[in-house]
mmCIF file of C-alpha atoms and ligand atoms in Angstrom:
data_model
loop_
_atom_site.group_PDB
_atom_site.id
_atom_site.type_symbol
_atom_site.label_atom_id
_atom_site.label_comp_id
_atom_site.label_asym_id
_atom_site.label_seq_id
_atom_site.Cartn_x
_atom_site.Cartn_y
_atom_site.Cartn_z
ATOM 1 C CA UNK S 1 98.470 45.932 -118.813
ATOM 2 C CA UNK S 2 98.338 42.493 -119.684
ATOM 3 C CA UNK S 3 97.678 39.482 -116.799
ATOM 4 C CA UNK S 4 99.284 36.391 -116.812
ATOM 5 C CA UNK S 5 96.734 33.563 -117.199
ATOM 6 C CA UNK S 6 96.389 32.561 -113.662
ATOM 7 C CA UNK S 7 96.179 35.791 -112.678
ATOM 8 C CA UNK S 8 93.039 36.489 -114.953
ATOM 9 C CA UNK S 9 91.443 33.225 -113.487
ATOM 10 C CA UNK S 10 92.300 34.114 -110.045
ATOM 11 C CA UNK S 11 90.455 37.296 -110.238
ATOM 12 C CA UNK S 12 87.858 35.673 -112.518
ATOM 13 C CA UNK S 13 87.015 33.037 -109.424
ATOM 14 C CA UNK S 14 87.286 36.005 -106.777
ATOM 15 C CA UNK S 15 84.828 38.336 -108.950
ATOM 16 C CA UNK S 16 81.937 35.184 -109.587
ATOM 17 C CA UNK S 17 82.868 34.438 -106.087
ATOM 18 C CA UNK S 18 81.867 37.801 -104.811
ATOM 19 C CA UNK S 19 79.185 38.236 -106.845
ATOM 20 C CA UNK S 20 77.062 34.740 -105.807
ATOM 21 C CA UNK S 21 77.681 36.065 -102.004
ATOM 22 C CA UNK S 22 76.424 38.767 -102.927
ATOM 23 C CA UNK S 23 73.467 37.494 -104.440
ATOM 24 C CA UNK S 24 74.175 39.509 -107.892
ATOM 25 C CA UNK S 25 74.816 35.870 -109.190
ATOM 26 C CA UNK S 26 72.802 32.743 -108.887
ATOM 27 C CA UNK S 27 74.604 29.742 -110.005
ATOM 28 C CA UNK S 28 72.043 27.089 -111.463
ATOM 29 C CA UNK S 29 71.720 23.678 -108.705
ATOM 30 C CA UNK S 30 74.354 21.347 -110.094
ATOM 31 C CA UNK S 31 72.132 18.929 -111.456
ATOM 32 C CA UNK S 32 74.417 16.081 -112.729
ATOM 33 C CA UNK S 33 73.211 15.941 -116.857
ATOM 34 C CA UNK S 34 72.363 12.825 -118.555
ATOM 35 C CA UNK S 35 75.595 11.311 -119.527
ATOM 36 C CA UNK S 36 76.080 7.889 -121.992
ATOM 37 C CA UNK S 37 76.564 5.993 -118.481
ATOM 38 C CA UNK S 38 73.836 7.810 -117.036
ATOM 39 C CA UNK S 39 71.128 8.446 -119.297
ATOM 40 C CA UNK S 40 67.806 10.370 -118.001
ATOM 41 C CA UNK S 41 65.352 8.061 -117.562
ATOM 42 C CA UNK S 42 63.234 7.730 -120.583
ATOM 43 C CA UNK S 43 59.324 8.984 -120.303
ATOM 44 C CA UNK S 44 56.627 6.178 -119.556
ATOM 45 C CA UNK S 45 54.202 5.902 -122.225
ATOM 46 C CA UNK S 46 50.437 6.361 -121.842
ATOM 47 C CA UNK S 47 48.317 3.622 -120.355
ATOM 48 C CA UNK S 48 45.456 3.391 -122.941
ATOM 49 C CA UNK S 49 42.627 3.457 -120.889
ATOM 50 C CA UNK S 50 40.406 1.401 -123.264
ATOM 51 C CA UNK S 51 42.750 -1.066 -122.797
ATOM 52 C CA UNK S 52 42.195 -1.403 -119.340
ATOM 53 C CA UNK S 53 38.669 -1.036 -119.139
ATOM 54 C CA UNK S 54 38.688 -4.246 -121.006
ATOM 55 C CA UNK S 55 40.055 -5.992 -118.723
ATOM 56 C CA UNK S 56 38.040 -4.699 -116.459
ATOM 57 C CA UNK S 57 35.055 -6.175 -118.467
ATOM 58 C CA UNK S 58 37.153 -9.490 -119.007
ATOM 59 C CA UNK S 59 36.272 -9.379 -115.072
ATOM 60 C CA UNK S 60 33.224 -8.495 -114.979
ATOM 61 C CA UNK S 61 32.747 -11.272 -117.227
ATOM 62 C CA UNK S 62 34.256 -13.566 -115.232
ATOM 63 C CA UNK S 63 32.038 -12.350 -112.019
ATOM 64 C CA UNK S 64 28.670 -13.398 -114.126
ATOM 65 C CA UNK S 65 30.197 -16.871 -115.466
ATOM 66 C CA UNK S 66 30.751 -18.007 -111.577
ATOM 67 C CA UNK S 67 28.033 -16.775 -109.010
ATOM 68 C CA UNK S 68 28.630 -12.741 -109.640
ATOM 69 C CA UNK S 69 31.793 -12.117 -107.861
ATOM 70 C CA UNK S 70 35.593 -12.639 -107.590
ATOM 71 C CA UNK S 71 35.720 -13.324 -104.426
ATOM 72 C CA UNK S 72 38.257 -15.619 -101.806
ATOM 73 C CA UNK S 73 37.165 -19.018 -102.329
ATOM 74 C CA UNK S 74 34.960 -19.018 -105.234
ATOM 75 C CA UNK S 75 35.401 -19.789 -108.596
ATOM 76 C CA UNK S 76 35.415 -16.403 -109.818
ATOM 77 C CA UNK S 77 38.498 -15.609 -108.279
ATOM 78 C CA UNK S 78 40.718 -18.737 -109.340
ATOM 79 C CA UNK S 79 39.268 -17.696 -112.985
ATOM 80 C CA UNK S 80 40.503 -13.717 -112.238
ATOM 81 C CA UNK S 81 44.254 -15.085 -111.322
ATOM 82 C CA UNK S 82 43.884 -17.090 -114.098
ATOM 83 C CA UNK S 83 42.962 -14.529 -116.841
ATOM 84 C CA UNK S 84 45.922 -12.259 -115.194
ATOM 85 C CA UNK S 85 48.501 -15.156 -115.584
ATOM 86 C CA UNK S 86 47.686 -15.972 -119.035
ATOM 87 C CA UNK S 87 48.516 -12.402 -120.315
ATOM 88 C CA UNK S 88 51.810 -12.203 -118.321
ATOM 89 C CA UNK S 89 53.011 -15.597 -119.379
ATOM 90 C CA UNK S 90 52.554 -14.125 -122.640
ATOM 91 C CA UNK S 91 54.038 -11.222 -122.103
ATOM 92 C CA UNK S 92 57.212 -12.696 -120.901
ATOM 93 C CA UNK S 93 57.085 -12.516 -117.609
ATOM 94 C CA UNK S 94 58.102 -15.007 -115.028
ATOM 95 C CA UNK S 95 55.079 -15.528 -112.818
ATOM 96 C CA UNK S 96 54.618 -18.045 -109.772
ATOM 97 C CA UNK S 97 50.952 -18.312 -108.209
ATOM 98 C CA UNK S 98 51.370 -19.294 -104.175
ATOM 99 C CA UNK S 99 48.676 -20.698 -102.560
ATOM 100 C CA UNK S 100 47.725 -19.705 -98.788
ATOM 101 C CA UNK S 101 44.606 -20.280 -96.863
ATOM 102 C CA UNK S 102 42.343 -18.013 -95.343
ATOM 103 C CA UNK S 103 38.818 -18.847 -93.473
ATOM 104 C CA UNK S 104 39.364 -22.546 -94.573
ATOM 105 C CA UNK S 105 39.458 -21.399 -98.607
ATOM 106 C CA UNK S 106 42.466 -21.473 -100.663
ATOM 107 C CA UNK S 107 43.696 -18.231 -101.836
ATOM 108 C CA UNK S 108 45.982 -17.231 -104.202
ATOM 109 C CA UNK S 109 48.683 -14.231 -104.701
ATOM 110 C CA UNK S 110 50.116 -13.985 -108.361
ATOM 111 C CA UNK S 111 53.319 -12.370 -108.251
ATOM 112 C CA UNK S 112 54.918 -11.851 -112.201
ATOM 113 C CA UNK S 113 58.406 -11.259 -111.952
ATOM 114 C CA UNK S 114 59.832 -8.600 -115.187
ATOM 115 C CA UNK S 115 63.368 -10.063 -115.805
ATOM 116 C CA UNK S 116 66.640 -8.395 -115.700
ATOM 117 C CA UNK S 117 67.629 -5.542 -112.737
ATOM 118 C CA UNK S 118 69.060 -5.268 -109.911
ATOM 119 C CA UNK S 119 67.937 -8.314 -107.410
ATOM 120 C CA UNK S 120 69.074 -6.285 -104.683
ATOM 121 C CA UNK S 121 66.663 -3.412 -105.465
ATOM 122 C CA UNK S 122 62.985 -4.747 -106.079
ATOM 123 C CA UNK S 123 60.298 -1.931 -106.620
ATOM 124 C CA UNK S 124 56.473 -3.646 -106.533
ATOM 125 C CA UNK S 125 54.003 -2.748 -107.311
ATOM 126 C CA UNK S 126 50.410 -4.489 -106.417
ATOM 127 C CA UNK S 127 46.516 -4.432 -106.287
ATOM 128 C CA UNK S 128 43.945 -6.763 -104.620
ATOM 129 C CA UNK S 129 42.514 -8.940 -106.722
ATOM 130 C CA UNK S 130 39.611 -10.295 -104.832
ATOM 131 C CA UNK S 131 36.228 -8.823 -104.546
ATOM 132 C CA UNK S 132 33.659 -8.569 -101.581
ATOM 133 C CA UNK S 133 30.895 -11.433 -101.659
ATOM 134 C CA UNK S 134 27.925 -9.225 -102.501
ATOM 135 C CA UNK S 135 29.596 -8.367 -106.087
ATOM 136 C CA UNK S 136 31.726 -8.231 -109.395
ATOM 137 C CA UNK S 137 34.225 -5.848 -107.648
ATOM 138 C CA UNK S 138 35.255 -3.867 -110.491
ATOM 139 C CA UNK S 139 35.937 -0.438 -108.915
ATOM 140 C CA UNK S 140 37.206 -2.654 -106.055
ATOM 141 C CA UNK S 141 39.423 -3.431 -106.778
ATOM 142 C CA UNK S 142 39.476 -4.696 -110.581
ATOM 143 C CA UNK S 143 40.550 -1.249 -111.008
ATOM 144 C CA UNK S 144 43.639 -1.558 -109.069
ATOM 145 C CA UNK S 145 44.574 -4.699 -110.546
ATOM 146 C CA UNK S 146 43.627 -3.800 -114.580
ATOM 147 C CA UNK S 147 45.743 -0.823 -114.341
ATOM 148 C CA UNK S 148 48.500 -2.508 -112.274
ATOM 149 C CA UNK S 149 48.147 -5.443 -115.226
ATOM 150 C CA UNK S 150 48.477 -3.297 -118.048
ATOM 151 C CA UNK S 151 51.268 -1.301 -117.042
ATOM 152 C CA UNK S 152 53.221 -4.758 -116.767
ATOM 153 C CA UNK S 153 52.570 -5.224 -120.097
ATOM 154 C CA UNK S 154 53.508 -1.656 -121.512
ATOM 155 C CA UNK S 155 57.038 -2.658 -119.767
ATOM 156 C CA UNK S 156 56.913 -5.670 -121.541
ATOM 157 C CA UNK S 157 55.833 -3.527 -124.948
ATOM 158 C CA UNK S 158 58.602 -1.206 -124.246
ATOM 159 C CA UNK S 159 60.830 -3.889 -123.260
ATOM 160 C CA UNK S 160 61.912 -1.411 -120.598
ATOM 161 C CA UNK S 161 65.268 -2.385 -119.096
ATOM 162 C CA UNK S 162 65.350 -0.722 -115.704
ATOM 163 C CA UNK S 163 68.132 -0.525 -112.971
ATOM 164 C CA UNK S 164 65.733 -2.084 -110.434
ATOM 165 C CA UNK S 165 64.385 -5.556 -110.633
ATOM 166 C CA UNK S 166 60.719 -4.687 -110.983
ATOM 167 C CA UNK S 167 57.993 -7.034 -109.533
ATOM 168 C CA UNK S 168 54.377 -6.844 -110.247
ATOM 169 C CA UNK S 169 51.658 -8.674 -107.440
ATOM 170 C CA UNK S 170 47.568 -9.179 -107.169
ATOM 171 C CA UNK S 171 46.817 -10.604 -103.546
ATOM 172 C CA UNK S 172 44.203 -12.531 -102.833
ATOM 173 C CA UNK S 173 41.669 -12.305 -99.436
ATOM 174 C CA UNK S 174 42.111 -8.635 -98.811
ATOM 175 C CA UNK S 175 38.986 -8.314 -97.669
ATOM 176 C CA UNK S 176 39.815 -11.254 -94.975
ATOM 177 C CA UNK S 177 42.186 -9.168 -93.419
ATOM 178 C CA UNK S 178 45.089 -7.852 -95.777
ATOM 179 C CA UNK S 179 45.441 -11.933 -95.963
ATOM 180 C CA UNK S 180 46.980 -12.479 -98.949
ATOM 181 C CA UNK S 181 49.402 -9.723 -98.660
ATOM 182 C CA UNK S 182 50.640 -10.797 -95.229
ATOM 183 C CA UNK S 183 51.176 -14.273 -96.207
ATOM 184 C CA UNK S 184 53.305 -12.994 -98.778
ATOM 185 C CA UNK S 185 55.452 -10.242 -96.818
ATOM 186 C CA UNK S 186 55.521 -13.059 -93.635
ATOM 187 C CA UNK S 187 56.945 -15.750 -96.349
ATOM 188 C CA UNK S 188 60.305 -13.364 -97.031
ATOM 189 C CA UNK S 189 62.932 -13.405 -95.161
ATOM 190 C CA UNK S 190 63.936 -10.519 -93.344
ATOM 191 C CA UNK S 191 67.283 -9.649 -96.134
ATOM 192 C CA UNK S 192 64.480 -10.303 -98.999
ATOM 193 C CA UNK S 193 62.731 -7.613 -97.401
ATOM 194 C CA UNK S 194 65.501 -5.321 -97.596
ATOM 195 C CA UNK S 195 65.647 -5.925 -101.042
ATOM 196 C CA UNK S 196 62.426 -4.443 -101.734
ATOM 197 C CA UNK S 197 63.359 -0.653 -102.479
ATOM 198 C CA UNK S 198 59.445 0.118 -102.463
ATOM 199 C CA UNK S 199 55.757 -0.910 -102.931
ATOM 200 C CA UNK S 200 53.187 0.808 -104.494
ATOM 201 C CA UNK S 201 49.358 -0.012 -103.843
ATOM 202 C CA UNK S 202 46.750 0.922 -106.137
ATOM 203 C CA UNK S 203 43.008 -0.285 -104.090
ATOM 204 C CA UNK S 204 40.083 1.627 -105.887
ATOM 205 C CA UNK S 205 41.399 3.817 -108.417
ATOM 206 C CA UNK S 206 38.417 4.711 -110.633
ATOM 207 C CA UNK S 207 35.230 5.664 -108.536
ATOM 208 C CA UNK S 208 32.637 7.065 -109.559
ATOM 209 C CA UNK S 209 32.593 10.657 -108.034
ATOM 210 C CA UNK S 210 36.516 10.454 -107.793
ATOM 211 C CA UNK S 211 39.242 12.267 -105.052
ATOM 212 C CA UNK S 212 42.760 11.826 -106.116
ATOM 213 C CA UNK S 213 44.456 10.893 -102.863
ATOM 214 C CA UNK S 214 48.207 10.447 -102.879
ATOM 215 C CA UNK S 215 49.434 7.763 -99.995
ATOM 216 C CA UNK S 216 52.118 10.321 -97.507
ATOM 217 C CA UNK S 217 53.509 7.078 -95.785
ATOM 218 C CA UNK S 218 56.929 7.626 -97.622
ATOM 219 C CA UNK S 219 57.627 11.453 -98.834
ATOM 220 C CA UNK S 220 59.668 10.476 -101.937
ATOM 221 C CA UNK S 221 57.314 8.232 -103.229
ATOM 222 C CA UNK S 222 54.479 10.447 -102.310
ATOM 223 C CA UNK S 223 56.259 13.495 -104.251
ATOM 224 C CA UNK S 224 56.404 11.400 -107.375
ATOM 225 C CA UNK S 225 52.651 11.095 -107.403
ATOM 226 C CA UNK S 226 52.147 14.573 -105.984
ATOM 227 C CA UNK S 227 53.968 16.296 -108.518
ATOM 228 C CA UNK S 228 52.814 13.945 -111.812
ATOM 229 C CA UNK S 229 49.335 15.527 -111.123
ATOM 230 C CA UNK S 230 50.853 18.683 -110.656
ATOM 231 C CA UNK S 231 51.672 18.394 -114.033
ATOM 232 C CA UNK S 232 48.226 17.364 -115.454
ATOM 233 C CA UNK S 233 46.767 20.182 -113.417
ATOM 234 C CA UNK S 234 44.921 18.233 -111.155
ATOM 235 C CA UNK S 235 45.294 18.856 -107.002
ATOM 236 C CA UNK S 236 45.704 15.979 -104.693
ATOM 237 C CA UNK S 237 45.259 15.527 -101.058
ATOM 238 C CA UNK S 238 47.366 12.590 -98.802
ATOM 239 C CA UNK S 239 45.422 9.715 -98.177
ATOM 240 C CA UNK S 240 43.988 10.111 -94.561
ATOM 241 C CA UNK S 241 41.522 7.024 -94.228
ATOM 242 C CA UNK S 242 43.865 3.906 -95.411
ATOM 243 C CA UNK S 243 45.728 3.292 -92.184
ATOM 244 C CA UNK S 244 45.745 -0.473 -92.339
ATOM 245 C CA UNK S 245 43.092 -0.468 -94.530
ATOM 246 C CA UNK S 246 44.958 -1.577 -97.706
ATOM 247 C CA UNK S 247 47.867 -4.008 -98.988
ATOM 248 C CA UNK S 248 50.296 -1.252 -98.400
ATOM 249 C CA UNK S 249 50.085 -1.936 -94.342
ATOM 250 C CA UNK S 250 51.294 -5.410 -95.217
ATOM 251 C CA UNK S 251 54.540 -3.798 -96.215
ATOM 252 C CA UNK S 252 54.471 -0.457 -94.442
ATOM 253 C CA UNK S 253 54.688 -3.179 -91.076
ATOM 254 C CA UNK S 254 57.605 -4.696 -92.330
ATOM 255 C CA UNK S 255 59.331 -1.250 -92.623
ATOM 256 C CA UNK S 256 59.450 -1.340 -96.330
ATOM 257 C CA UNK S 257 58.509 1.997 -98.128
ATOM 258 C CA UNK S 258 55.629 2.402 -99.597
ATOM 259 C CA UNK S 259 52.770 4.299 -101.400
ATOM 260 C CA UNK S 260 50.053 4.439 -103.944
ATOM 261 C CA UNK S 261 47.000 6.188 -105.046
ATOM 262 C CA UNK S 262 43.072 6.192 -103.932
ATOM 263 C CA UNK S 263 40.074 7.600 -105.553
ATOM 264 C CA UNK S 264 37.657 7.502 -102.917
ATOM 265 C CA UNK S 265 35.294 4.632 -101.346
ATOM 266 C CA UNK S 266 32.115 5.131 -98.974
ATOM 267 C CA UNK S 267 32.970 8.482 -97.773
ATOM 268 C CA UNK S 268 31.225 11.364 -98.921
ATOM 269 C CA UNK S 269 32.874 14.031 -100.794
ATOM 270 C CA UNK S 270 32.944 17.422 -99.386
ATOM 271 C CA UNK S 271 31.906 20.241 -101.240
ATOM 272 C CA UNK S 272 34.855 22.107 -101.381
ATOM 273 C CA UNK S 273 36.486 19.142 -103.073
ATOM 274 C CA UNK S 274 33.697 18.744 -105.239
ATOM 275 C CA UNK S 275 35.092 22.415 -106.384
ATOM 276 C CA UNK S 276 38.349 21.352 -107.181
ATOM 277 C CA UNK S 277 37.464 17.998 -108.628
ATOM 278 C CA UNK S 278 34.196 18.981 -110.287
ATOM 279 C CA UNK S 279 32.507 16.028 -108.668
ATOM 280 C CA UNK S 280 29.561 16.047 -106.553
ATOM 281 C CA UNK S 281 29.333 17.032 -103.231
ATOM 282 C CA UNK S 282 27.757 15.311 -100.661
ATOM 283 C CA UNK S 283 27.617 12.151 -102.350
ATOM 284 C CA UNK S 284 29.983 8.944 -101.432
ATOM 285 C CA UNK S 285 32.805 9.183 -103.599
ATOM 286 C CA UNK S 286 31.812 5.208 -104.533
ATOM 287 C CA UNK S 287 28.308 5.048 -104.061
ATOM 288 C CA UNK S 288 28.407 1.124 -105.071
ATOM 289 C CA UNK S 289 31.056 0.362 -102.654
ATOM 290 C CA UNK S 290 31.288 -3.316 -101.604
ATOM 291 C CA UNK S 291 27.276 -3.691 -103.656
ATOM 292 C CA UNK S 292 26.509 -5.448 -106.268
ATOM 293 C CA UNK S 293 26.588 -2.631 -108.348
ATOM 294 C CA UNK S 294 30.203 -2.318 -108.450
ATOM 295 C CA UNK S 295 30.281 -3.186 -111.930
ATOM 296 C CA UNK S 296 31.938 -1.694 -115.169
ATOM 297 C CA UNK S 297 29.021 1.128 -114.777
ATOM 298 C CA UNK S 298 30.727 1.990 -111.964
ATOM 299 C CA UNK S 299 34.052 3.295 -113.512
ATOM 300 C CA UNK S 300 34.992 7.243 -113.524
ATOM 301 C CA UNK S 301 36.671 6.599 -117.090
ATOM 302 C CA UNK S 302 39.017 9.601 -116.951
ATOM 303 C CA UNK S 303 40.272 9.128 -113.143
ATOM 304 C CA UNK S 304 40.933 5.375 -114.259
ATOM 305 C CA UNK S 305 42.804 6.825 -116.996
ATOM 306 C CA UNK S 306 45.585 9.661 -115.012
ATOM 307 C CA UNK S 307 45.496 7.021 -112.642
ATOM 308 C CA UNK S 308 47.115 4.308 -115.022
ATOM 309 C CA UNK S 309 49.297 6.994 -116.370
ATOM 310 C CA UNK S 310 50.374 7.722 -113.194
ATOM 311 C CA UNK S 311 51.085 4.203 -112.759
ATOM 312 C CA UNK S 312 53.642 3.648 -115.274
ATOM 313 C CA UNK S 313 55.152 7.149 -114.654
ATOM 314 C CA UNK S 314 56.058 6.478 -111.111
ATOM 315 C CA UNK S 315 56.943 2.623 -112.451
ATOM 316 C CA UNK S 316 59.627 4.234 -114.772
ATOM 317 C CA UNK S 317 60.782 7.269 -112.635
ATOM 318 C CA UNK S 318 61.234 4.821 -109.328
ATOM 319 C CA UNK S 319 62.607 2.108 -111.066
ATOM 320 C CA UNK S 320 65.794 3.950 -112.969
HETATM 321 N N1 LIG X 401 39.840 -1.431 -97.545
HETATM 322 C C1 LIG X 401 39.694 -1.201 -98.977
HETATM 323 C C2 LIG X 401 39.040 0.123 -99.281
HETATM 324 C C3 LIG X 401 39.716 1.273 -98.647
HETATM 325 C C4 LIG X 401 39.210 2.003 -97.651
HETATM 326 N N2 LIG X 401 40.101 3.002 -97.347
HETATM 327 C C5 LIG X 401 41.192 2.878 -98.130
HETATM 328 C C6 LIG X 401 42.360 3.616 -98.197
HETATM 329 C C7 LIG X 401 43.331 3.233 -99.122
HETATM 330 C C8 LIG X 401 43.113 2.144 -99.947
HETATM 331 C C9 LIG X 401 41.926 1.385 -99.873
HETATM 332 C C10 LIG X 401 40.971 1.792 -98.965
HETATM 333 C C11 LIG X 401 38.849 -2.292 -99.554
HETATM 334 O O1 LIG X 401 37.658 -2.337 -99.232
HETATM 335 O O2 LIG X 401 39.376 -3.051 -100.371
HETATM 336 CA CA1 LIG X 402 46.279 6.998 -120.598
HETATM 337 ZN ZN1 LIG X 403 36.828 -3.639 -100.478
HETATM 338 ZN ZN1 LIG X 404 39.921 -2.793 -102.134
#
């Protein structure tokens, strides 16, 4: 017996119907597809680590020509915001470097602006820039701020045109206190805040005997991270010793969300995550934290490398 058309898709929708309630029939998760509006966001590229390492020994550089450090108030500083500026400008991006004071020095935050996006949705993301006294500060934090660097200028390589406005910072007096940071985040108004969809922190990101800690402070942002090493094969635990230890809490306080990535600083590794990191247990997992041997010995090459990678991935994925 032949059925009329609507009658065959009636019974068609009552039969797939029946048959997903009853669990004979799972439908895939409408995920919406890529479309010519909405493209899938394209893959970041890889962060060539050699790259940054030589920045990082552009800094270290630096820390010998003035006294052997980078830190607030000396010369070695000024000359590491310098450096940074020079390959932004190049790099097209528009950069502004705001002066604050802290402890009776000047300080300086460089904030590079990528232009193009969304104004109304900024992601950041950021890295100290200043060192402790005793030191070059290369693993703090001219790890942060090398990988932060060069992952500004792969956007600018790629010429990446995002949704979101992206904004790229290096603070100054961190180790005074978060100062630079909070000068910045105090100096916005409260709708510029709101503007800022995220910011991502990257303090120490190569040690020596390296975790990979994943900041938890906002779940989204924390799954990007989480599930990029997932990929690589490499386990992660949340970030448990930052609380206000880092230029996240700058923004965290202002209710903006945030997150970021830490590889470990005077606390000693335990040995069973010396078994799933293969480092070694018992020992600090920066042994030269805040000495003068921070230098560009002090560098886990292949942590500073997923690291950057992971960088730039969470850079594209947030900011589409
Ligand atoms: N205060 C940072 C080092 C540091 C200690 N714990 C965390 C957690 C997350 C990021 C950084 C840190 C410094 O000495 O610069
Ligand atoms: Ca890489
Ligand atoms: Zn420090
Ligand atoms: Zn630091």
């Amino acid at each position: 017996m032949k059925l009329s058309a609507p009658i065959r898709t009636s019974l068609l929708t009552l039969t797939t119907a029946a048959l997903v309630t009853s669990g004979l029939l799972v439908m895939p998760a409408a995920t919406a597809a890529p479309t010519p509006e909405q493209p899938a966001a394209a893959a970041a590229p890889d962060i060539p680590v050699a790259d940054v390492q030589a920045h990082l020994g552009e800094l270290q550089s630096i820390a010998e020509a003035n006294g052997g450090n980078r830190a607030h108030g000396r010369p070695g500083y000024k000359a590491s915001i310098d450096y940074l500026k020079g390959k932004l400008d190049a790099a097209g991006f528009t950069t502004s470097v705001k002066e604050f004071t802290s402890g009776g020095a000047t300080g300086y935050n460089l904030v590079a602006d990528w232009p193009g996006g969304d104004e109304n949705q900024v992601l950041m993301a950021g890295a100290h820039l200043d060192s402790v006294a005793s030191g070059p500060g290369i693993n703090d934090n001219g790890s942060g701020s090398a990988a932060v660097l060069e992952t500004a200028l792969a956007v600018s390589r790629e010429q990446l045109a995002p949704a979101k406005h992206l904004r790229f910072a290096w603070w100054g007096a961190e180790e005074r206190g978060l100062a630079g940071s909070r000068t910045y985040v105090n100096s916005l108004s409260q709708t510029d805040r709101s503007k800022i969809s995220g910011y991502l922190n990257f303090d120490m990101i190569g040690s020596p005997n390296p975790g990979y800690f994943v900041y938890d402070d906002d779940p989204a942002i924390e799954k990007v991270f989480k599930d990029y090493f997932a990929g690589l094969g490499v386990p992660t635990e949340i970030e448990t010793e930052g609380d206000g230890r880092s230029d996240h809490a700058s923004f965290l306080d202002a209710g903006i969300p945030v997150g970021g990535l830490f590889t470990g600083a005077g606390n000693t590794m335990s040995g069973e995550q010396a078994q799933k990191w293969g480092g070694t247990a018992g020992e600090p997992f920066d042994r030269c934290y805040h000495s003068a041997c921070d230098t560009t010995e002090n560098i886990d090459e292949t942590a500073l490398d997923r690291n950057s990678d992971a960088i730039a991935h969470a850079i594209w994925e947030l900011s589409s």
